[in-house]
PDB file of N, CA and C in Angstrom:
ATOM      1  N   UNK A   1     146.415  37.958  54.640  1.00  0.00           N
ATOM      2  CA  UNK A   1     147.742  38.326  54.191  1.00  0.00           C
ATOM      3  C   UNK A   1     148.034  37.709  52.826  1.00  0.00           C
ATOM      4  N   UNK A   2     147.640  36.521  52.779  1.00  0.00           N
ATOM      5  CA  UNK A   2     148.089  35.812  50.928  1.00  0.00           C
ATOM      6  C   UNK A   2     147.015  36.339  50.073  1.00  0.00           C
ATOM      7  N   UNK A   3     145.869  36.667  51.030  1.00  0.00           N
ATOM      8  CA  UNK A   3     145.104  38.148  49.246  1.00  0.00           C
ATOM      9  C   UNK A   3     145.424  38.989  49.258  1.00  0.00           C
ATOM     10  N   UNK A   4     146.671  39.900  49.746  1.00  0.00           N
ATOM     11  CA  UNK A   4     147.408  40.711  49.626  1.00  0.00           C
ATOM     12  C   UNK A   4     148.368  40.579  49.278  1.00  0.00           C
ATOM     13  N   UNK A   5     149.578  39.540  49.005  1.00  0.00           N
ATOM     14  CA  UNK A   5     150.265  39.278  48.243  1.00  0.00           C
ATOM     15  C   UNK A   5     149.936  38.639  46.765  1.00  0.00           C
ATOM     16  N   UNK A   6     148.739  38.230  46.638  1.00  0.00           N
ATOM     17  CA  UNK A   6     148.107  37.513  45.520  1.00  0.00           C
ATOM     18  C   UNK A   6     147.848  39.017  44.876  1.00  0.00           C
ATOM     19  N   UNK A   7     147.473  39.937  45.274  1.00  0.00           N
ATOM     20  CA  UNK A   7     147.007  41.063  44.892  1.00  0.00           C
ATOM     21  C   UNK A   7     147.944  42.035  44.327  1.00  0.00           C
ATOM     22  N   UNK A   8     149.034  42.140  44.641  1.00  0.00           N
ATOM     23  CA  UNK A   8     150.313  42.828  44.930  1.00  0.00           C
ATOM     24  C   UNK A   8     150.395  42.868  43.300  1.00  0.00           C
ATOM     25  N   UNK A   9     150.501  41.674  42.299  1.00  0.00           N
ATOM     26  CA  UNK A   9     151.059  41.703  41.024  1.00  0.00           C
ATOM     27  C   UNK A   9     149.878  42.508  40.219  1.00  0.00           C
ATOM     28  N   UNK A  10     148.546  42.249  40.278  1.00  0.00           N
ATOM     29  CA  UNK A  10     147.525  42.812  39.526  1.00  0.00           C
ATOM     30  C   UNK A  10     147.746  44.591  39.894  1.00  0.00           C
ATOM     31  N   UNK A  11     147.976  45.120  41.184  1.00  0.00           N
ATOM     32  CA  UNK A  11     147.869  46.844  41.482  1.00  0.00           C
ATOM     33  C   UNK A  11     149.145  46.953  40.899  1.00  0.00           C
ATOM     34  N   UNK A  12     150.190  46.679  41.000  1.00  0.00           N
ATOM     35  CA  UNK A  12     151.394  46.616  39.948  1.00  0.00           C
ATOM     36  C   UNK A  12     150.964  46.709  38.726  1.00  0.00           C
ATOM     37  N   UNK A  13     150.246  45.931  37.841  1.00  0.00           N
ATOM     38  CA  UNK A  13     149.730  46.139  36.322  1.00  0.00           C
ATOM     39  C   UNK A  13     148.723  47.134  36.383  1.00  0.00           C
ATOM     40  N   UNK A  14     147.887  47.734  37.220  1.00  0.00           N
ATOM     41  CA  UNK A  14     147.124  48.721  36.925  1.00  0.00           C
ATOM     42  C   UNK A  14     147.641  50.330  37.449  1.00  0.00           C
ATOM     43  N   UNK A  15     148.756  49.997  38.106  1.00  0.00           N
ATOM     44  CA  UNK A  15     149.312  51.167  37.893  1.00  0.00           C
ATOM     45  C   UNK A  15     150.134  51.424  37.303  1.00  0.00           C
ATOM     46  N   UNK A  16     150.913  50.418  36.046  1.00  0.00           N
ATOM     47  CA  UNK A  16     151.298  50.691  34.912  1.00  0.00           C
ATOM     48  C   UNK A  16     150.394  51.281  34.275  1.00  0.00           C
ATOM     49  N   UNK A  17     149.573  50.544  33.790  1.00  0.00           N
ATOM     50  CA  UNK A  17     148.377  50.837  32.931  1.00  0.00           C
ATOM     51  C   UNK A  17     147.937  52.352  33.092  1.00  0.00           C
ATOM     52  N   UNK A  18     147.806  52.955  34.821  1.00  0.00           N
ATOM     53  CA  UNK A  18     147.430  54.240  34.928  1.00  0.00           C
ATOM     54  C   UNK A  18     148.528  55.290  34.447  1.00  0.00           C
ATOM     55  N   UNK A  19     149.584  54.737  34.570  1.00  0.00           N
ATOM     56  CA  UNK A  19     151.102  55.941  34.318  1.00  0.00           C
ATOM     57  C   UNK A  19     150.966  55.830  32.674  1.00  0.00           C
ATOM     58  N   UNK A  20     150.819  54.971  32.216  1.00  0.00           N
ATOM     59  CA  UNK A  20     151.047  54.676  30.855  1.00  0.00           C
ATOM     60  C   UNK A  20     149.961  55.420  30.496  1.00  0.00           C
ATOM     61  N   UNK A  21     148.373  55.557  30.716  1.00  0.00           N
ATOM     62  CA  UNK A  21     147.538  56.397  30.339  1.00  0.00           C
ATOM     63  C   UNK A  21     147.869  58.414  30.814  1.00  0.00           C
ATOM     64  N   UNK A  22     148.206  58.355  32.122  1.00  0.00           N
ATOM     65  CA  UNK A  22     148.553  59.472  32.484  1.00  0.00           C
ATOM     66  C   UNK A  22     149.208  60.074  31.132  1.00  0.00           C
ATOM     67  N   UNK A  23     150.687  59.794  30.994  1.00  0.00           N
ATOM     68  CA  UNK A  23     151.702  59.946  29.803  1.00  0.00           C
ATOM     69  C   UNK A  23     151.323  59.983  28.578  1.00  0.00           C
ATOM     70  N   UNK A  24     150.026  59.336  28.128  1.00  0.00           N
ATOM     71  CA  UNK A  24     149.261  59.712  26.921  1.00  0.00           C
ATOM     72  C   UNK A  24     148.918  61.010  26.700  1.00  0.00           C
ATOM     73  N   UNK A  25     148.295  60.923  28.156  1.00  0.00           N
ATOM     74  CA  UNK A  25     147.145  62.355  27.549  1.00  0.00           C
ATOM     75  C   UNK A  25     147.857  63.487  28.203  1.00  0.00           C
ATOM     76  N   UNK A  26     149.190  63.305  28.918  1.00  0.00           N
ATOM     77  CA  UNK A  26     150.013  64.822  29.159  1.00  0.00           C
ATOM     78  C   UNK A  26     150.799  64.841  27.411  1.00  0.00           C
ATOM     79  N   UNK A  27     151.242  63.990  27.094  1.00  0.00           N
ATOM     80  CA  UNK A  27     151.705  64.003  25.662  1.00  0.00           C
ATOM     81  C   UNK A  27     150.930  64.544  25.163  1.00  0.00           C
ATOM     82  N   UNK A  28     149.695  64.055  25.303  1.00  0.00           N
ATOM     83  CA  UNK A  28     148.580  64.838  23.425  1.00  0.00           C
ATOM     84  C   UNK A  28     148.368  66.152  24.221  1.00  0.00           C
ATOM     85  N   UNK A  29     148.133  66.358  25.863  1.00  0.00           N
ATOM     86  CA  UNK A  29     148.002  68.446  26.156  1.00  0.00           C
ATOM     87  C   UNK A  29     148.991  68.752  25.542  1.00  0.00           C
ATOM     88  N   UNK A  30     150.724  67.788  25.494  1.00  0.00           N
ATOM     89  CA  UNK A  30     151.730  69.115  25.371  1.00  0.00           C
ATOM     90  C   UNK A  30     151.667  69.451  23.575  1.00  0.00           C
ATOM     91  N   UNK A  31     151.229  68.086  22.773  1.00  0.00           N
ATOM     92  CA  UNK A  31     151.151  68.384  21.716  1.00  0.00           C
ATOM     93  C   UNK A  31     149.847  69.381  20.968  1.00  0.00           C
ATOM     94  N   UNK A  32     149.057  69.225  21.635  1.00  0.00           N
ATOM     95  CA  UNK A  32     147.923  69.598  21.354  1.00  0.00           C
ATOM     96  C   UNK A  32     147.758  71.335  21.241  1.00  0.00           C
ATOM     97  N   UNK A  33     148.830  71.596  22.484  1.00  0.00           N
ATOM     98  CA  UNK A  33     148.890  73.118  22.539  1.00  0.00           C
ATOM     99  C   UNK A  33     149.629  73.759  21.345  1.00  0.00           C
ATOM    100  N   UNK A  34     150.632  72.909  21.550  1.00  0.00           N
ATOM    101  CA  UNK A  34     151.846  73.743  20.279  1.00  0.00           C
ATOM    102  C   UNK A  34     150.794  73.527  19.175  1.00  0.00           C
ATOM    103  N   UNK A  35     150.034  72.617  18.322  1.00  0.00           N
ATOM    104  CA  UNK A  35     149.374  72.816  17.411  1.00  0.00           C
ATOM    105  C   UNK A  35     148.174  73.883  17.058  1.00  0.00           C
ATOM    106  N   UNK A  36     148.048  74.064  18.183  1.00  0.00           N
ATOM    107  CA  UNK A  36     146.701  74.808  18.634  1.00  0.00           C
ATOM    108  C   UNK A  36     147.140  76.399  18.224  1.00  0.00           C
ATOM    109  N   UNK A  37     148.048  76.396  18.428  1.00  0.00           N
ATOM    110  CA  UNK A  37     149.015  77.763  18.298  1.00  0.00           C
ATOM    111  C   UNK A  37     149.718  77.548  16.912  1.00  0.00           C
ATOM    112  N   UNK A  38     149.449  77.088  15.718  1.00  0.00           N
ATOM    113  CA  UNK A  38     150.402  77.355  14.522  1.00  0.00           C
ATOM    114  C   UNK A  38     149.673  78.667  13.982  1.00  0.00           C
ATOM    115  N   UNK A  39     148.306  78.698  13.470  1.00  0.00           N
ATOM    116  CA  UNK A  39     147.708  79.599  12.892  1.00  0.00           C
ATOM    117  C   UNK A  39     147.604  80.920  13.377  1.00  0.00           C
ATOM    118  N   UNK A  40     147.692  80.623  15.273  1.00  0.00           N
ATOM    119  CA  UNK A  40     147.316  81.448  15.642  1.00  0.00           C
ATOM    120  C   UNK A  40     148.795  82.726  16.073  1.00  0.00           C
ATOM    121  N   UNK A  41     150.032  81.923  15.603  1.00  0.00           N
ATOM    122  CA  UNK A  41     151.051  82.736  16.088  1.00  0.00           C
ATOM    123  C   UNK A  41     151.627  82.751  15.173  1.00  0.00           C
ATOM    124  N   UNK A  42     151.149  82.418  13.832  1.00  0.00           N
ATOM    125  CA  UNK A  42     151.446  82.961  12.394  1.00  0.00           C
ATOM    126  C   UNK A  42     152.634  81.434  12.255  1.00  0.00           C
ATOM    127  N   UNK A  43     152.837  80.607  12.278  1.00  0.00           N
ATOM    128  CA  UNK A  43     153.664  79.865  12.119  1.00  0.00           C
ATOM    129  C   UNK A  43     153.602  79.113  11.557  1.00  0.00           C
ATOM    130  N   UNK A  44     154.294  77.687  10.963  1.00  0.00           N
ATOM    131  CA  UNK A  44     154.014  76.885   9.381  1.00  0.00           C
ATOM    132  C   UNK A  44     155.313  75.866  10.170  1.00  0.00           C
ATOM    133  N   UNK A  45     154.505  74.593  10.685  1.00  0.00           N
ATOM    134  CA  UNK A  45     154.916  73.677  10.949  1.00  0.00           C
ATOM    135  C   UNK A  45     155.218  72.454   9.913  1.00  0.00           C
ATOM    136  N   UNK A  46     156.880  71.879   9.742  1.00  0.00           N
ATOM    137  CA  UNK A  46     157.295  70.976   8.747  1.00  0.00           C
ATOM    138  C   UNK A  46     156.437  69.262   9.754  1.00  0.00           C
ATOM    139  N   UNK A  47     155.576  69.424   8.425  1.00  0.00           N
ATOM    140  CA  UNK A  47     154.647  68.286   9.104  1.00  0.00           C
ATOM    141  C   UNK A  47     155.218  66.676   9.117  1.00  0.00           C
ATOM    142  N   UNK A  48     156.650  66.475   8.487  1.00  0.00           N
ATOM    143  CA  UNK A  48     157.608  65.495   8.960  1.00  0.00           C
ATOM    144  C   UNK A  48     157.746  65.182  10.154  1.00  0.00           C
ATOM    145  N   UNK A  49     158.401  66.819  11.014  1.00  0.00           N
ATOM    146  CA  UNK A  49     158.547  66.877  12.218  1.00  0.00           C
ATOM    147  C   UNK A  49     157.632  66.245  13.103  1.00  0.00           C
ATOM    148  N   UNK A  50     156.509  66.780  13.220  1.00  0.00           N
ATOM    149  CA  UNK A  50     155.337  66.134  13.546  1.00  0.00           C
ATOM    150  C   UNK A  50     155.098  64.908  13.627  1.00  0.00           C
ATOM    151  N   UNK A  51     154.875  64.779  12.977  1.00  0.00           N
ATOM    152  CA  UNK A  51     154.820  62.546  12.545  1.00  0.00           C
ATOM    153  C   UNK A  51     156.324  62.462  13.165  1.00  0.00           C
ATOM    154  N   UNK A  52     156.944  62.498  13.088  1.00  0.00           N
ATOM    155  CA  UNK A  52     158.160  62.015  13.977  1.00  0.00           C
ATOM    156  C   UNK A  52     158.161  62.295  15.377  1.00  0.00           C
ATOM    157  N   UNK A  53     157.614  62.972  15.836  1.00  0.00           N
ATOM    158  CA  UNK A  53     157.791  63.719  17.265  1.00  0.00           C
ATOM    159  C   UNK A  53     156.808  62.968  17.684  1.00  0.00           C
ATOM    160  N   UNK A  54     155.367  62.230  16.835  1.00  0.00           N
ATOM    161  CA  UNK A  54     154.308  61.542  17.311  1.00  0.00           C
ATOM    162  C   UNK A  54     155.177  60.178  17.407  1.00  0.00           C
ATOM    163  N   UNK A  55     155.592  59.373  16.494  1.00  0.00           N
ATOM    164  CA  UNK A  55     156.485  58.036  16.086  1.00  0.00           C
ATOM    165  C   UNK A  55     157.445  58.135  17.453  1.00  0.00           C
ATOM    166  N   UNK A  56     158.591  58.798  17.650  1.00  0.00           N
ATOM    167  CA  UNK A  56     159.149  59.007  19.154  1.00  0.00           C
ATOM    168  C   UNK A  56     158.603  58.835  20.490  1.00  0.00           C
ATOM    169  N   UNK A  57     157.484  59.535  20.656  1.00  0.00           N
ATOM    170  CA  UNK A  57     156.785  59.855  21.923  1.00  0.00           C
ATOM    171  C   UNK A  57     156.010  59.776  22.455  1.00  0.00           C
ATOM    172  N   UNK A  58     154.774  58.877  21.688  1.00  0.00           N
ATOM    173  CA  UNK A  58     153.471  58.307  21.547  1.00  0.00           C
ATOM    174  C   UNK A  58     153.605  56.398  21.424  1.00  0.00           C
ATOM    175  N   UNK A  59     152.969  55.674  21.931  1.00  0.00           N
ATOM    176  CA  UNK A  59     152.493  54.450  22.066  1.00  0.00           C
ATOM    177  C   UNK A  59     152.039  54.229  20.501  1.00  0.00           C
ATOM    178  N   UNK A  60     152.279  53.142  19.745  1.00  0.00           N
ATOM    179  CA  UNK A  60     152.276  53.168  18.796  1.00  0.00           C
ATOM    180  C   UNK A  60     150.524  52.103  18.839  1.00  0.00           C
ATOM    181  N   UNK A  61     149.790  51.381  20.249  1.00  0.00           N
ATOM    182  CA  UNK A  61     149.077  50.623  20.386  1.00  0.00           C
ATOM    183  C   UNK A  61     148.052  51.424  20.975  1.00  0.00           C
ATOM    184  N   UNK A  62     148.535  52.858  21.079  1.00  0.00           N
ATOM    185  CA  UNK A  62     147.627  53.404  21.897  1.00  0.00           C
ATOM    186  C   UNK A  62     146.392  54.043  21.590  1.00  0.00           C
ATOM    187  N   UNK A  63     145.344  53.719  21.190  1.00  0.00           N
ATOM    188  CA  UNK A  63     144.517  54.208  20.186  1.00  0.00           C
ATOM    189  C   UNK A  63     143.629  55.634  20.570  1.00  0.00           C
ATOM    190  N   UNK A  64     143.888  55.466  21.873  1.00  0.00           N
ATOM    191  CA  UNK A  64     142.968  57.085  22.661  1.00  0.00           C
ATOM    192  C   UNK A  64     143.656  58.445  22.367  1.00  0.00           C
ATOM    193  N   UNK A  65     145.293  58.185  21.585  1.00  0.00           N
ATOM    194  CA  UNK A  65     146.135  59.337  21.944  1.00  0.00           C
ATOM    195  C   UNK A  65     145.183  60.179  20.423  1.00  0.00           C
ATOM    196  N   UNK A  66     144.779  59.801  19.319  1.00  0.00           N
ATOM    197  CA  UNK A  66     144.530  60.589  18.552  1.00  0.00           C
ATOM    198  C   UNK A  66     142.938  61.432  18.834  1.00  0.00           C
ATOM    199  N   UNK A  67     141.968  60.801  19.612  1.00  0.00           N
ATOM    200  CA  UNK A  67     141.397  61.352  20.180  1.00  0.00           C
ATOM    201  C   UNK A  67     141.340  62.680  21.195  1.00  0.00           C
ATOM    202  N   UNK A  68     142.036  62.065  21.928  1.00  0.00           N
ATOM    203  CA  UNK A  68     142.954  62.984  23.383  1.00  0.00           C
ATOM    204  C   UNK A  68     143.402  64.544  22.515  1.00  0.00           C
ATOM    205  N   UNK A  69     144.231  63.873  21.621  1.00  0.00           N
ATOM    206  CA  UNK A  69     145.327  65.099  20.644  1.00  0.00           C
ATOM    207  C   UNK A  69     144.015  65.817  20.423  1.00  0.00           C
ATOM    208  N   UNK A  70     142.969  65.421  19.777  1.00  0.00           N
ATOM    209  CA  UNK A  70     142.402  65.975  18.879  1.00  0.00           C
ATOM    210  C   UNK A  70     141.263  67.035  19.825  1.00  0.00           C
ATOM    211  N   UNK A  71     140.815  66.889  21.356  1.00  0.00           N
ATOM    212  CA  UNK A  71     140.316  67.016  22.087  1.00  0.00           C
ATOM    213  C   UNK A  71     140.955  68.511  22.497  1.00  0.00           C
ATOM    214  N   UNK A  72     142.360  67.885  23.002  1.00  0.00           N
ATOM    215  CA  UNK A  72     143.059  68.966  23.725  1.00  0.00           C
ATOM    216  C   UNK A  72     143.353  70.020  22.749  1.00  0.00           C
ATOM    217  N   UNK A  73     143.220  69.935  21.168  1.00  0.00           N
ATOM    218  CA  UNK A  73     143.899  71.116  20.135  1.00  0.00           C
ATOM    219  C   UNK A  73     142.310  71.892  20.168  1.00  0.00           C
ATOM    220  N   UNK A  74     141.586  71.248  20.141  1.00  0.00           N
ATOM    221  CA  UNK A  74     139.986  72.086  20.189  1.00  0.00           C
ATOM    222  C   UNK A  74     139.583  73.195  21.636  1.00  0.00           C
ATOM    223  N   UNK A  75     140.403  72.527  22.599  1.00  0.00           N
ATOM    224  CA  UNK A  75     140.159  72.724  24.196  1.00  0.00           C
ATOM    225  C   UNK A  75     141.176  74.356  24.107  1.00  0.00           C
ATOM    226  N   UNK A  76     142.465  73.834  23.259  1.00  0.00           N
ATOM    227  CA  UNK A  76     143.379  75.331  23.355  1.00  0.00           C
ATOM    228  C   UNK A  76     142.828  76.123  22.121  1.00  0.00           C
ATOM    229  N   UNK A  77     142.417  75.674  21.254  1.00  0.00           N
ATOM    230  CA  UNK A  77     141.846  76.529  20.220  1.00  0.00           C
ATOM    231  C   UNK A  77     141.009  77.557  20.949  1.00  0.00           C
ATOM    232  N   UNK A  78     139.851  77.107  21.745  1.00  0.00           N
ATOM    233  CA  UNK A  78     138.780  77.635  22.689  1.00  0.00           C
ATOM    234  C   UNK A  78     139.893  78.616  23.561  1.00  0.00           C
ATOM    235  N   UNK A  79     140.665  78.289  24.163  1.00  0.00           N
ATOM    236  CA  UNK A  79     141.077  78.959  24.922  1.00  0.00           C
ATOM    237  C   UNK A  79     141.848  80.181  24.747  1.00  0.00           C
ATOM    238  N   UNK A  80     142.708  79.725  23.776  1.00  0.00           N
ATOM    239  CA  UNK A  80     143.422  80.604  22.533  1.00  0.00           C
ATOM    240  C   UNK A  80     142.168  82.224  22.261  1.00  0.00           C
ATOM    241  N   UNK A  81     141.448  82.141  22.571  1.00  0.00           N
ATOM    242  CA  UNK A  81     140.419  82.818  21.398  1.00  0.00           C
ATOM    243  C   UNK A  81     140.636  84.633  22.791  1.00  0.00           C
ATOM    244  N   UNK A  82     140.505  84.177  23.932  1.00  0.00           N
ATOM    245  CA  UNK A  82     140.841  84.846  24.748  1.00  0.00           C
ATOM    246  C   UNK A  82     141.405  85.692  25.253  1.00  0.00           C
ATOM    247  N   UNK A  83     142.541  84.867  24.628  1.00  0.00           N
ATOM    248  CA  UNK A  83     143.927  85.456  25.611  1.00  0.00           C
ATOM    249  C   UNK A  83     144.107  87.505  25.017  1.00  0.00           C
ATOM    250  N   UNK A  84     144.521  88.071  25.817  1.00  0.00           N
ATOM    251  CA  UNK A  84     145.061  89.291  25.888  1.00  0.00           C
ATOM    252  C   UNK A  84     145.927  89.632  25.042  1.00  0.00           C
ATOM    253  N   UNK A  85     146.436  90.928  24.359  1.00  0.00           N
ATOM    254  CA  UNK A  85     147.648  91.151  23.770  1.00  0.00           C
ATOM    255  C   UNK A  85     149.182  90.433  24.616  1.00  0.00           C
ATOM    256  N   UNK A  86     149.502  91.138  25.489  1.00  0.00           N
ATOM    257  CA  UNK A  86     150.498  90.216  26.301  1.00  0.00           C
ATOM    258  C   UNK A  86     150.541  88.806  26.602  1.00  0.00           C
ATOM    259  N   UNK A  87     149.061  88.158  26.929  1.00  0.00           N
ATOM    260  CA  UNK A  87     149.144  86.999  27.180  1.00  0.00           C
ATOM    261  C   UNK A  87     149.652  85.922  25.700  1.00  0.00           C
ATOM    262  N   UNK A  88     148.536  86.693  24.767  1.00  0.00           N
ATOM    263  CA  UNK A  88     148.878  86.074  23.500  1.00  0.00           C
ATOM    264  C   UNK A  88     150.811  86.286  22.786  1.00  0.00           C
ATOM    265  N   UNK A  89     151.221  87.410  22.861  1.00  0.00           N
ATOM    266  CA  UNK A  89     152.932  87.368  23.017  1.00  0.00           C
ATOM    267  C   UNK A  89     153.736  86.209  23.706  1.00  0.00           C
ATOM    268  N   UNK A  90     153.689  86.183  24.892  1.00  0.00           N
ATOM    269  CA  UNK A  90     154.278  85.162  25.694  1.00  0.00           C
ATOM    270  C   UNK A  90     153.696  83.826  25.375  1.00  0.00           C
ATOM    271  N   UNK A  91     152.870  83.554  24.939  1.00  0.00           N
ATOM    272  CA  UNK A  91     152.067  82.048  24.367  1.00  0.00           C
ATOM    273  C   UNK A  91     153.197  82.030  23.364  1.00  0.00           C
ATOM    274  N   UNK A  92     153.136  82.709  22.147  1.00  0.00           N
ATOM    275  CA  UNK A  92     153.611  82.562  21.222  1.00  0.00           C
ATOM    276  C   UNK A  92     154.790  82.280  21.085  1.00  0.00           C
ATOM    277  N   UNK A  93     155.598  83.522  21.658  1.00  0.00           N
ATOM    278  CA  UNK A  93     156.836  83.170  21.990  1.00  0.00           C
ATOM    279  C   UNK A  93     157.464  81.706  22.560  1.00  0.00           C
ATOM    280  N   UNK A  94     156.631  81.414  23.629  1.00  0.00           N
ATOM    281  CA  UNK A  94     156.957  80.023  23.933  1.00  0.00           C
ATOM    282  C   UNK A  94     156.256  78.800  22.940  1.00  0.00           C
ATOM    283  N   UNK A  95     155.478  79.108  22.406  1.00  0.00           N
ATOM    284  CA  UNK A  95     154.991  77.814  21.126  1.00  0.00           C
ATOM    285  C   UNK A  95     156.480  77.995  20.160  1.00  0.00           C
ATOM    286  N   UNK A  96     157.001  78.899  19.601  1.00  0.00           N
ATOM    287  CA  UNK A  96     157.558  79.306  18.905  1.00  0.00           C
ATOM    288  C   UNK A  96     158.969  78.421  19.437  1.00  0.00           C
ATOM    289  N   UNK A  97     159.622  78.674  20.591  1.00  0.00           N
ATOM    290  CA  UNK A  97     161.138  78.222  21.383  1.00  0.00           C
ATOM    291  C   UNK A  97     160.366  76.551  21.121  1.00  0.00           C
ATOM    292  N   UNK A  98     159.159  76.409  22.015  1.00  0.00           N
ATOM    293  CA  UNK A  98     159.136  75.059  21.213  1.00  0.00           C
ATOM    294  C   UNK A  98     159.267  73.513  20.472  1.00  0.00           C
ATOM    295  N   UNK A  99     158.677  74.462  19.159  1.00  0.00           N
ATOM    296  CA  UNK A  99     158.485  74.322  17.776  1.00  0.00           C
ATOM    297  C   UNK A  99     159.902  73.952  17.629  1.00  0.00           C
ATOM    298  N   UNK A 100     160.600  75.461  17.314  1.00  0.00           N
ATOM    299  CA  UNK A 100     162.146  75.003  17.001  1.00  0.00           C
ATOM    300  C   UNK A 100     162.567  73.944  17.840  1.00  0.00           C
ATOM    301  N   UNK A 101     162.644  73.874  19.196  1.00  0.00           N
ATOM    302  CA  UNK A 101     163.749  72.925  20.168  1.00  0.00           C
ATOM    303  C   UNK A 101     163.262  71.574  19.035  1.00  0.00           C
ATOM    304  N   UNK A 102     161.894  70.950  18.699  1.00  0.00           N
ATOM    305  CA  UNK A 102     161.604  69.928  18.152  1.00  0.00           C
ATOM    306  C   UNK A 102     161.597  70.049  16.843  1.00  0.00           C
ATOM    307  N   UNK A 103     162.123  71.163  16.218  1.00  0.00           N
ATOM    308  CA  UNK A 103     162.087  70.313  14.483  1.00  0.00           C
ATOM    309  C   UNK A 103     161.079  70.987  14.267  1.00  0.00           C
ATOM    310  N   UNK A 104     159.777  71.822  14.404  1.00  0.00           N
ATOM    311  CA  UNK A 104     158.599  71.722  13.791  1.00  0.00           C
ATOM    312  C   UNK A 104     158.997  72.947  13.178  1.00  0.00           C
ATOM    313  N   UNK A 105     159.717  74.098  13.379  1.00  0.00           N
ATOM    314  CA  UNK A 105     160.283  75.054  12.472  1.00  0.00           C
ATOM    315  C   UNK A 105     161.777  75.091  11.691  1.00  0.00           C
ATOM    316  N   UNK A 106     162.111  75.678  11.175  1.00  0.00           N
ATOM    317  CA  UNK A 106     164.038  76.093  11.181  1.00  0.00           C
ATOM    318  C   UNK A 106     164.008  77.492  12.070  1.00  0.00           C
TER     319      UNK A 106
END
């Protein structure tokens, strides 16, 4: 029973550690997509926005997120290449709602 309370504080720090990694790399998919989609849905992102939306929402210690980002924009690029007339509409459309909600268009 006391290596289970001795234990209690360390699974506490590693499941920070896991949420805190989780939250990285759903951050760099959600960013990764909208980027993945500028060229491809004709769009021209204010690259301020960007760096700010990274500065906000990203770990500033976290050194895997530019990897991750850079992973997941290659992963939707690939995937991007695919998509259907309709499918590619509704992508867009929603990269597009977005873009704007965050600043990355007017």
């Amino acid at each position: 029973m006391r290596n289970l309370i001795l234990s209690l504080p360390m699974l506490f720090v590693c499941s920070m550690a896991n949420a805190q990694n989780f939250e990285s790399m759903q951050r760099a998919t959600e960013l990764g997509t909208v980027i993945a989609a500028e060229d491809l849905c004709g769009l021209t992102f204010d690259q301020s926005a960007v760096s700010d939306w990274i500065d906000e929402n990203t770990d500033p210690s976290d050194m895997s997120f530019p990897g991750t980002l850079q992973m997941m924009v290659d992963g939707s690029t690939f995937q991007n290449s695919g998509m259907s007339g309709s499918a590619l509409t509704a992508h867009c459309r929603s990269v597009e709602r977005t873009a704007r909600h965050f600043g990355f268009i007017e």
